[in-house]
């Protein structure tokens, strides 16, 4: 039940840019200059932060849902 419930709170469109291609696209910006390792690391960390925020929001909603269900 929890897996099914959590699935409805997750919107893949919100996390569409989390893949490697998305990281490279955001790291490059408007120009075609080579991407430094530091820029790639920053892009990776930003993507990881976004993913963790999405997971945190899912857990908040699941906690609220099950707290209501228990009462």
JSON list of N, CA and C in Angstrom, two decimals:
[
{"chain": "A", "resi": 1, "resn": "UNK", "atom": "N", "xyz": [0.82, -1.19, 0.00]},
{"chain": "A", "resi": 1, "resn": "UNK", "atom": "CA", "xyz": [0.00, 0.00, 0.00]},
{"chain": "A", "resi": 1, "resn": "UNK", "atom": "C", "xyz": [0.86, 1.26, 0.00]},
{"chain": "A", "resi": 2, "resn": "UNK", "atom": "N", "xyz": [1.91, 1.28, 0.81]},
{"chain": "A", "resi": 2, "resn": "UNK", "atom": "CA", "xyz": [2.77, 2.47, 0.89]},
{"chain": "A", "resi": 2, "resn": "UNK", "atom": "C", "xyz": [3.46, 2.74, -0.43]},
{"chain": "A", "resi": 3, "resn": "UNK", "atom": "N", "xyz": [3.91, 1.70, -1.11]},
{"chain": "A", "resi": 3, "resn": "UNK", "atom": "CA", "xyz": [4.59, 1.90, -2.39]},
{"chain": "A", "resi": 3, "resn": "UNK", "atom": "C", "xyz": [3.63, 2.48, -3.42]},
{"chain": "A", "resi": 4, "resn": "UNK", "atom": "N", "xyz": [2.41, 2.00, -3.42]},
{"chain": "A", "resi": 4, "resn": "UNK", "atom": "CA", "xyz": [1.41, 2.50, -4.37]},
{"chain": "A", "resi": 4, "resn": "UNK", "atom": "C", "xyz": [1.07, 3.95, -4.04]},
{"chain": "A", "resi": 5, "resn": "UNK", "atom": "N", "xyz": [0.90, 4.26, -2.77]},
{"chain": "A", "resi": 5, "resn": "UNK", "atom": "CA", "xyz": [0.56, 5.61, -2.36]},
{"chain": "A", "resi": 5, "resn": "UNK", "atom": "C", "xyz": [1.68, 6.58, -2.70]},
{"chain": "A", "resi": 6, "resn": "UNK", "atom": "N", "xyz": [2.92, 6.21, -2.38]},
{"chain": "A", "resi": 6, "resn": "UNK", "atom": "CA", "xyz": [4.06, 7.08, -2.66]},
{"chain": "A", "resi": 6, "resn": "UNK", "atom": "C", "xyz": [4.21, 7.32, -4.16]},
{"chain": "A", "resi": 7, "resn": "UNK", "atom": "N", "xyz": [3.87, 6.34, -4.96]},
{"chain": "A", "resi": 7, "resn": "UNK", "atom": "CA", "xyz": [4.03, 6.47, -6.41]},
{"chain": "A", "resi": 7, "resn": "UNK", "atom": "C", "xyz": [3.17, 7.62, -6.94]},
{"chain": "A", "resi": 8, "resn": "UNK", "atom": "N", "xyz": [2.01, 7.85, -6.38]},
{"chain": "A", "resi": 8, "resn": "UNK", "atom": "CA", "xyz": [1.14, 8.90, -6.87]},
{"chain": "A", "resi": 8, "resn": "UNK", "atom": "C", "xyz": [1.62, 10.30, -6.50]},
{"chain": "A", "resi": 9, "resn": "UNK", "atom": "N", "xyz": [2.50, 10.40, -5.54]},
{"chain": "A", "resi": 9, "resn": "UNK", "atom": "CA", "xyz": [3.02, 11.70, -5.15]},
{"chain": "A", "resi": 9, "resn": "UNK", "atom": "C", "xyz": [4.29, 12.07, -5.90]},
{"chain": "A", "resi": 10, "resn": "UNK", "atom": "N", "xyz": [4.82, 11.17, -6.66]},
{"chain": "A", "resi": 10, "resn": "UNK", "atom": "CA", "xyz": [6.06, 11.40, -7.39]},
{"chain": "A", "resi": 10, "resn": "UNK", "atom": "C", "xyz": [5.74, 11.74, -8.83]},
{"chain": "A", "resi": 11, "resn": "UNK", "atom": "N", "xyz": [6.21, 12.87, -9.29]},
{"chain": "A", "resi": 11, "resn": "UNK", "atom": "CA", "xyz": [5.95, 13.30, -10.65]},
{"chain": "A", "resi": 11, "resn": "UNK", "atom": "C", "xyz": [7.26, 13.30, -11.43]},
{"chain": "A", "resi": 12, "resn": "UNK", "atom": "N", "xyz": [7.49, 12.30, -12.28]},
{"chain": "A", "resi": 12, "resn": "UNK", "atom": "CA", "xyz": [8.75, 12.21, -13.01]},
{"chain": "A", "resi": 12, "resn": "UNK", "atom": "C", "xyz": [9.08, 13.47, -13.82]},
{"chain": "A", "resi": 13, "resn": "UNK", "atom": "N", "xyz": [8.09, 14.22, -14.25]},
{"chain": "A", "resi": 13, "resn": "UNK", "atom": "CA", "xyz": [8.36, 15.44, -15.02]},
{"chain": "A", "resi": 13, "resn": "UNK", "atom": "C", "xyz": [9.15, 16.44, -14.17]},
{"chain": "A", "resi": 14, "resn": "UNK", "atom": "N", "xyz": [8.94, 16.42, -12.86]},
{"chain": "A", "resi": 14, "resn": "UNK", "atom": "CA", "xyz": [9.66, 17.34, -11.98]},
{"chain": "A", "resi": 14, "resn": "UNK", "atom": "C", "xyz": [11.14, 17.00, -11.91]},
{"chain": "A", "resi": 15, "resn": "UNK", "atom": "N", "xyz": [11.48, 15.76, -12.12]},
{"chain": "A", "resi": 15, "resn": "UNK", "atom": "CA", "xyz": [12.86, 15.31, -12.01]},
{"chain": "A", "resi": 15, "resn": "UNK", "atom": "C", "xyz": [13.46, 15.01, -13.37]},
{"chain": "A", "resi": 16, "resn": "UNK", "atom": "N", "xyz": [12.90, 15.56, -14.42]},
{"chain": "A", "resi": 16, "resn": "UNK", "atom": "CA", "xyz": [13.33, 15.23, -15.78]},
{"chain": "A", "resi": 16, "resn": "UNK", "atom": "C", "xyz": [14.76, 15.59, -16.09]},
{"chain": "A", "resi": 17, "resn": "UNK", "atom": "N", "xyz": [15.33, 16.56, -15.43]},
{"chain": "A", "resi": 17, "resn": "UNK", "atom": "CA", "xyz": [16.68, 16.99, -15.75]},
{"chain": "A", "resi": 17, "resn": "UNK", "atom": "C", "xyz": [17.73, 16.39, -14.81]},
{"chain": "A", "resi": 18, "resn": "UNK", "atom": "N", "xyz": [17.40, 15.31, -14.14]},
{"chain": "A", "resi": 18, "resn": "UNK", "atom": "CA", "xyz": [18.33, 14.74, -13.18]},
{"chain": "A", "resi": 18, "resn": "UNK", "atom": "C", "xyz": [19.37, 13.83, -13.81]},
{"chain": "A", "resi": 19, "resn": "UNK", "atom": "N", "xyz": [19.18, 13.44, -15.05]},
{"chain": "A", "resi": 19, "resn": "UNK", "atom": "CA", "xyz": [20.09, 12.52, -15.71]},
{"chain": "A", "resi": 19, "resn": "UNK", "atom": "C", "xyz": [21.39, 13.19, -16.11]},
{"chain": "A", "resi": 20, "resn": "UNK", "atom": "N", "xyz": [22.32, 12.39, -16.60]},
{"chain": "A", "resi": 20, "resn": "UNK", "atom": "CA", "xyz": [23.63, 12.90, -17.00]},
{"chain": "A", "resi": 20, "resn": "UNK", "atom": "C", "xyz": [23.51, 13.91, -18.13]},
{"chain": "A", "resi": 21, "resn": "UNK", "atom": "N", "xyz": [22.64, 13.65, -19.09]},
{"chain": "A", "resi": 21, "resn": "UNK", "atom": "CA", "xyz": [22.46, 14.59, -20.20]},
{"chain": "A", "resi": 21, "resn": "UNK", "atom": "C", "xyz": [21.96, 15.93, -19.69]},
{"chain": "A", "resi": 22, "resn": "UNK", "atom": "N", "xyz": [21.05, 15.90, -18.72]},
{"chain": "A", "resi": 22, "resn": "UNK", "atom": "CA", "xyz": [20.55, 17.14, -18.14]},
{"chain": "A", "resi": 22, "resn": "UNK", "atom": "C", "xyz": [21.64, 17.89, -17.40]},
{"chain": "A", "resi": 23, "resn": "UNK", "atom": "N", "xyz": [22.49, 17.16, -16.70]},
{"chain": "A", "resi": 23, "resn": "UNK", "atom": "CA", "xyz": [23.59, 17.80, -15.99]},
{"chain": "A", "resi": 23, "resn": "UNK", "atom": "C", "xyz": [24.53, 18.48, -16.97]},
{"chain": "A", "resi": 24, "resn": "UNK", "atom": "N", "xyz": [24.87, 17.79, -18.04]},
{"chain": "A", "resi": 24, "resn": "UNK", "atom": "CA", "xyz": [25.78, 18.37, -19.02]},
{"chain": "A", "resi": 24, "resn": "UNK", "atom": "C", "xyz": [25.14, 19.57, -19.70]},
{"chain": "A", "resi": 25, "resn": "UNK", "atom": "N", "xyz": [23.87, 19.48, -20.01]},
{"chain": "A", "resi": 25, "resn": "UNK", "atom": "CA", "xyz": [23.18, 20.59, -20.68]},
{"chain": "A", "resi": 25, "resn": "UNK", "atom": "C", "xyz": [23.18, 21.82, -19.78]},
{"chain": "A", "resi": 26, "resn": "UNK", "atom": "N", "xyz": [22.91, 21.65, -18.49]},
{"chain": "A", "resi": 26, "resn": "UNK", "atom": "CA", "xyz": [22.88, 22.78, -17.58]},
{"chain": "A", "resi": 26, "resn": "UNK", "atom": "C", "xyz": [24.29, 23.29, -17.29]},
{"chain": "A", "resi": 27, "resn": "UNK", "atom": "N", "xyz": [25.26, 22.40, -17.25]},
{"chain": "A", "resi": 27, "resn": "UNK", "atom": "CA", "xyz": [26.62, 22.82, -16.95]},
{"chain": "A", "resi": 27, "resn": "UNK", "atom": "C", "xyz": [27.21, 23.62, -18.10]},
{"chain": "A", "resi": 28, "resn": "UNK", "atom": "N", "xyz": [26.85, 23.28, -19.32]},
{"chain": "A", "resi": 28, "resn": "UNK", "atom": "CA", "xyz": [27.41, 23.97, -20.47]},
{"chain": "A", "resi": 28, "resn": "UNK", "atom": "C", "xyz": [26.87, 25.39, -20.59]},
{"chain": "A", "resi": 29, "resn": "UNK", "atom": "N", "xyz": [25.63, 25.59, -20.25]},
{"chain": "A", "resi": 29, "resn": "UNK", "atom": "CA", "xyz": [25.03, 26.91, -20.38]},
{"chain": "A", "resi": 29, "resn": "UNK", "atom": "C", "xyz": [24.78, 27.25, -21.83]},
{"chain": "A", "resi": 30, "resn": "UNK", "atom": "N", "xyz": [24.96, 28.52, -22.18]},
{"chain": "A", "resi": 30, "resn": "UNK", "atom": "CA", "xyz": [24.64, 28.98, -23.52]},
{"chain": "A", "resi": 30, "resn": "UNK", "atom": "C", "xyz": [25.76, 28.71, -24.51]},
{"chain": "A", "resi": 31, "resn": "UNK", "atom": "N", "xyz": [26.98, 28.61, -24.05]},
{"chain": "A", "resi": 31, "resn": "UNK", "atom": "CA", "xyz": [28.12, 28.45, -24.96]},
{"chain": "A", "resi": 31, "resn": "UNK", "atom": "C", "xyz": [28.52, 27.00, -25.17]},
{"chain": "A", "resi": 32, "resn": "UNK", "atom": "N", "xyz": [29.47, 26.82, -26.06]},
{"chain": "A", "resi": 32, "resn": "UNK", "atom": "CA", "xyz": [29.99, 25.47, -26.33]},
{"chain": "A", "resi": 32, "resn": "UNK", "atom": "C", "xyz": [31.36, 25.27, -25.70]},
{"chain": "A", "resi": 33, "resn": "UNK", "atom": "N", "xyz": [31.68, 26.05, -24.70]},
{"chain": "A", "resi": 33, "resn": "UNK", "atom": "CA", "xyz": [32.97, 25.92, -24.04]},
{"chain": "A", "resi": 33, "resn": "UNK", "atom": "C", "xyz": [33.04, 24.57, -23.32]},
{"chain": "A", "resi": 34, "resn": "UNK", "atom": "N", "xyz": [34.23, 24.01, -23.19]},
{"chain": "A", "resi": 34, "resn": "UNK", "atom": "CA", "xyz": [34.36, 22.74, -22.45]},
{"chain": "A", "resi": 34, "resn": "UNK", "atom": "C", "xyz": [33.94, 22.93, -20.99]},
{"chain": "A", "resi": 35, "resn": "UNK", "atom": "N", "xyz": [33.41, 21.88, -20.43]},
{"chain": "A", "resi": 35, "resn": "UNK", "atom": "CA", "xyz": [32.95, 21.91, -19.05]},
{"chain": "A", "resi": 35, "resn": "UNK", "atom": "C", "xyz": [34.07, 21.43, -18.14]},
{"chain": "A", "resi": 36, "resn": "UNK", "atom": "N", "xyz": [34.37, 22.22, -17.13]},
{"chain": "A", "resi": 36, "resn": "UNK", "atom": "CA", "xyz": [35.43, 21.84, -16.20]},
{"chain": "A", "resi": 36, "resn": "UNK", "atom": "C", "xyz": [34.90, 20.80, -15.22]},
{"chain": "A", "resi": 37, "resn": "UNK", "atom": "N", "xyz": [35.80, 20.05, -14.61]},
{"chain": "A", "resi": 37, "resn": "UNK", "atom": "CA", "xyz": [35.36, 19.06, -13.60]},
{"chain": "A", "resi": 37, "resn": "UNK", "atom": "C", "xyz": [34.60, 19.71, -12.45]},
{"chain": "A", "resi": 38, "resn": "UNK", "atom": "N", "xyz": [34.98, 20.93, -12.08]},
{"chain": "A", "resi": 38, "resn": "UNK", "atom": "CA", "xyz": [34.29, 21.62, -11.00]},
{"chain": "A", "resi": 38, "resn": "UNK", "atom": "C", "xyz": [32.85, 21.94, -11.39]},
{"chain": "A", "resi": 39, "resn": "UNK", "atom": "N", "xyz": [32.65, 22.36, -12.64]},
{"chain": "A", "resi": 39, "resn": "UNK", "atom": "CA", "xyz": [31.29, 22.65, -13.11]},
{"chain": "A", "resi": 39, "resn": "UNK", "atom": "C", "xyz": [30.44, 21.39, -13.14]},
{"chain": "A", "resi": 40, "resn": "UNK", "atom": "N", "xyz": [31.04, 20.27, -13.56]},
{"chain": "A", "resi": 40, "resn": "UNK", "atom": "CA", "xyz": [30.30, 19.01, -13.58]},
{"chain": "A", "resi": 40, "resn": "UNK", "atom": "C", "xyz": [29.94, 18.58, -12.16]},
{"chain": "A", "resi": 41, "resn": "UNK", "atom": "N", "xyz": [30.86, 18.78, -11.23]},
{"chain": "A", "resi": 41, "resn": "UNK", "atom": "CA", "xyz": [30.60, 18.42, -9.83]},
{"chain": "A", "resi": 41, "resn": "UNK", "atom": "C", "xyz": [29.46, 19.28, -9.27]},
{"chain": "A", "resi": 42, "resn": "UNK", "atom": "N", "xyz": [29.49, 20.57, -9.57]},
{"chain": "A", "resi": 42, "resn": "UNK", "atom": "CA", "xyz": [28.41, 21.46, -9.11]},
{"chain": "A", "resi": 42, "resn": "UNK", "atom": "C", "xyz": [27.07, 21.03, -9.71]},
{"chain": "A", "resi": 43, "resn": "UNK", "atom": "N", "xyz": [27.06, 20.69, -10.98]},
{"chain": "A", "resi": 43, "resn": "UNK", "atom": "CA", "xyz": [25.82, 20.25, -11.63]},
{"chain": "A", "resi": 43, "resn": "UNK", "atom": "C", "xyz": [25.32, 18.96, -10.99]},
{"chain": "A", "resi": 44, "resn": "UNK", "atom": "N", "xyz": [26.25, 18.04, -10.68]},
{"chain": "A", "resi": 44, "resn": "UNK", "atom": "CA", "xyz": [25.86, 16.78, -10.04]},
{"chain": "A", "resi": 44, "resn": "UNK", "atom": "C", "xyz": [25.29, 17.03, -8.66]},
{"chain": "A", "resi": 45, "resn": "UNK", "atom": "N", "xyz": [25.92, 17.91, -7.90]},
{"chain": "A", "resi": 45, "resn": "UNK", "atom": "CA", "xyz": [25.44, 18.21, -6.55]},
{"chain": "A", "resi": 45, "resn": "UNK", "atom": "C", "xyz": [24.09, 18.91, -6.57]},
{"chain": "A", "resi": 46, "resn": "UNK", "atom": "N", "xyz": [23.89, 19.80, -7.53]},
{"chain": "A", "resi": 46, "resn": "UNK", "atom": "CA", "xyz": [22.59, 20.47, -7.66]},
{"chain": "A", "resi": 46, "resn": "UNK", "atom": "C", "xyz": [21.50, 19.46, -7.99]},
{"chain": "A", "resi": 47, "resn": "UNK", "atom": "N", "xyz": [21.80, 18.54, -8.90]},
{"chain": "A", "resi": 47, "resn": "UNK", "atom": "CA", "xyz": [20.82, 17.51, -9.26]},
{"chain": "A", "resi": 47, "resn": "UNK", "atom": "C", "xyz": [20.51, 16.62, -8.07]},
{"chain": "A", "resi": 48, "resn": "UNK", "atom": "N", "xyz": [21.54, 16.27, -7.30]},
{"chain": "A", "resi": 48, "resn": "UNK", "atom": "CA", "xyz": [21.33, 15.44, -6.11]},
{"chain": "A", "resi": 48, "resn": "UNK", "atom": "C", "xyz": [20.47, 16.17, -5.08]},
{"chain": "A", "resi": 49, "resn": "UNK", "atom": "N", "xyz": [20.69, 17.47, -4.93]},
{"chain": "A", "resi": 49, "resn": "UNK", "atom": "CA", "xyz": [19.88, 18.27, -4.00]},
{"chain": "A", "resi": 49, "resn": "UNK", "atom": "C", "xyz": [18.42, 18.29, -4.43]},
{"chain": "A", "resi": 50, "resn": "UNK", "atom": "N", "xyz": [18.18, 18.47, -5.72]},
{"chain": "A", "resi": 50, "resn": "UNK", "atom": "CA", "xyz": [16.80, 18.48, -6.22]},
{"chain": "A", "resi": 50, "resn": "UNK", "atom": "C", "xyz": [16.14, 17.13, -5.97]},
{"chain": "A", "resi": 51, "resn": "UNK", "atom": "N", "xyz": [16.88, 16.06, -6.23]},
{"chain": "A", "resi": 51, "resn": "UNK", "atom": "CA", "xyz": [16.33, 14.72, -6.01]},
{"chain": "A", "resi": 51, "resn": "UNK", "atom": "C", "xyz": [16.00, 14.51, -4.53]},
{"chain": "A", "resi": 52, "resn": "UNK", "atom": "N", "xyz": [16.89, 14.94, -3.64]},
{"chain": "A", "resi": 52, "resn": "UNK", "atom": "CA", "xyz": [16.64, 14.78, -2.20]},
{"chain": "A", "resi": 52, "resn": "UNK", "atom": "C", "xyz": [15.44, 15.62, -1.75]},
{"chain": "A", "resi": 53, "resn": "UNK", "atom": "N", "xyz": [15.29, 16.82, -2.32]},
{"chain": "A", "resi": 53, "resn": "UNK", "atom": "CA", "xyz": [14.14, 17.64, -1.97]},
{"chain": "A", "resi": 53, "resn": "UNK", "atom": "C", "xyz": [12.84, 16.97, -2.41]},
{"chain": "A", "resi": 54, "resn": "UNK", "atom": "N", "xyz": [12.84, 16.37, -3.59]},
{"chain": "A", "resi": 54, "resn": "UNK", "atom": "CA", "xyz": [11.65, 15.65, -4.05]},
{"chain": "A", "resi": 54, "resn": "UNK", "atom": "C", "xyz": [11.33, 14.48, -3.13]},
{"chain": "A", "resi": 55, "resn": "UNK", "atom": "N", "xyz": [12.37, 13.72, -2.76]},
{"chain": "A", "resi": 55, "resn": "UNK", "atom": "CA", "xyz": [12.16, 12.58, -1.86]},
{"chain": "A", "resi": 55, "resn": "UNK", "atom": "C", "xyz": [11.65, 13.05, -0.50]},
{"chain": "A", "resi": 56, "resn": "UNK", "atom": "N", "xyz": [12.20, 14.15, 0.01]},
{"chain": "A", "resi": 56, "resn": "UNK", "atom": "CA", "xyz": [11.75, 14.69, 1.30]},
{"chain": "A", "resi": 56, "resn": "UNK", "atom": "C", "xyz": [10.28, 15.09, 1.24]},
{"chain": "A", "resi": 57, "resn": "UNK", "atom": "N", "xyz": [9.89, 15.73, 0.14]},
{"chain": "A", "resi": 57, "resn": "UNK", "atom": "CA", "xyz": [8.49, 16.14, 0.00]},
{"chain": "A", "resi": 57, "resn": "UNK", "atom": "C", "xyz": [7.57, 14.93, -0.08]},
{"chain": "A", "resi": 58, "resn": "UNK", "atom": "N", "xyz": [8.01, 13.88, -0.75]},
{"chain": "A", "resi": 58, "resn": "UNK", "atom": "CA", "xyz": [7.22, 12.65, -0.82]},
{"chain": "A", "resi": 58, "resn": "UNK", "atom": "C", "xyz": [7.04, 12.07, 0.58]},
{"chain": "A", "resi": 59, "resn": "UNK", "atom": "N", "xyz": [8.13, 12.03, 1.35]},
{"chain": "A", "resi": 59, "resn": "UNK", "atom": "CA", "xyz": [8.05, 11.49, 2.70]},
{"chain": "A", "resi": 59, "resn": "UNK", "atom": "C", "xyz": [7.16, 12.34, 3.60]},
{"chain": "A", "resi": 60, "resn": "UNK", "atom": "N", "xyz": [7.20, 13.66, 3.45]},
{"chain": "A", "resi": 60, "resn": "UNK", "atom": "CA", "xyz": [6.32, 14.53, 4.24]},
{"chain": "A", "resi": 60, "resn": "UNK", "atom": "C", "xyz": [4.86, 14.21, 3.95]},
{"chain": "A", "resi": 61, "resn": "UNK", "atom": "N", "xyz": [4.54, 14.08, 2.66]},
{"chain": "A", "resi": 61, "resn": "UNK", "atom": "CA", "xyz": [3.15, 13.80, 2.28]},
{"chain": "A", "resi": 61, "resn": "UNK", "atom": "C", "xyz": [2.72, 12.42, 2.75]},
{"chain": "A", "resi": 62, "resn": "UNK", "atom": "N", "xyz": [3.62, 11.45, 2.65]},
{"chain": "A", "resi": 62, "resn": "UNK", "atom": "CA", "xyz": [3.29, 10.10, 3.10]},
{"chain": "A", "resi": 62, "resn": "UNK", "atom": "C", "xyz": [3.07, 10.07, 4.61]},
{"chain": "A", "resi": 63, "resn": "UNK", "atom": "N", "xyz": [3.90, 10.78, 5.34]},
{"chain": "A", "resi": 63, "resn": "UNK", "atom": "CA", "xyz": [3.75, 10.85, 6.80]},
{"chain": "A", "resi": 63, "resn": "UNK", "atom": "C", "xyz": [2.42, 11.47, 7.17]},
{"chain": "A", "resi": 64, "resn": "UNK", "atom": "N", "xyz": [2.07, 12.56, 6.51]},
{"chain": "A", "resi": 64, "resn": "UNK", "atom": "CA", "xyz": [0.78, 13.21, 6.79]},
{"chain": "A", "resi": 64, "resn": "UNK", "atom": "C", "xyz": [-0.38, 12.29, 6.44]},
{"chain": "A", "resi": 65, "resn": "UNK", "atom": "N", "xyz": [-0.28, 11.60, 5.34]},
{"chain": "A", "resi": 65, "resn": "UNK", "atom": "CA", "xyz": [-1.35, 10.69, 4.91]},
{"chain": "A", "resi": 65, "resn": "UNK", "atom": "C", "xyz": [-1.55, 9.57, 5.92]},
{"chain": "A", "resi": 66, "resn": "UNK", "atom": "N", "xyz": [-0.47, 8.94, 6.33]},
{"chain": "A", "resi": 66, "resn": "UNK", "atom": "CA", "xyz": [-0.59, 7.82, 7.25]},
{"chain": "A", "resi": 66, "resn": "UNK", "atom": "C", "xyz": [-0.94, 8.28, 8.66]},
{"chain": "A", "resi": 67, "resn": "UNK", "atom": "N", "xyz": [-0.58, 9.50, 9.03]},
{"chain": "A", "resi": 67, "resn": "UNK", "atom": "CA", "xyz": [-0.98, 10.03, 10.34]},
{"chain": "A", "resi": 67, "resn": "UNK", "atom": "C", "xyz": [-2.49, 10.26, 10.36]},
{"chain": "A", "resi": 68, "resn": "UNK", "atom": "N", "xyz": [-3.04, 10.77, 9.26]},
{"chain": "A", "resi": 68, "resn": "UNK", "atom": "CA", "xyz": [-4.49, 10.95, 9.17]},
{"chain": "A", "resi": 68, "resn": "UNK", "atom": "C", "xyz": [-5.20, 9.61, 9.18]},
{"chain": "A", "resi": 69, "resn": "UNK", "atom": "N", "xyz": [-4.63, 8.64, 8.47]},
{"chain": "A", "resi": 69, "resn": "UNK", "atom": "CA", "xyz": [-5.25, 7.32, 8.37]},
{"chain": "A", "resi": 69, "resn": "UNK", "atom": "C", "xyz": [-5.27, 6.61, 9.72]},
{"chain": "A", "resi": 70, "resn": "UNK", "atom": "N", "xyz": [-4.27, 6.86, 10.55]},
{"chain": "A", "resi": 70, "resn": "UNK", "atom": "CA", "xyz": [-4.17, 6.19, 11.84]},
{"chain": "A", "resi": 70, "resn": "UNK", "atom": "C", "xyz": [-5.15, 6.76, 12.87]},
{"chain": "A", "resi": 71, "resn": "UNK", "atom": "N", "xyz": [-5.62, 7.97, 12.66]},
{"chain": "A", "resi": 71, "resn": "UNK", "atom": "CA", "xyz": [-6.52, 8.58, 13.66]},
{"chain": "A", "resi": 71, "resn": "UNK", "atom": "C", "xyz": [-7.97, 8.30, 13.35]}
]
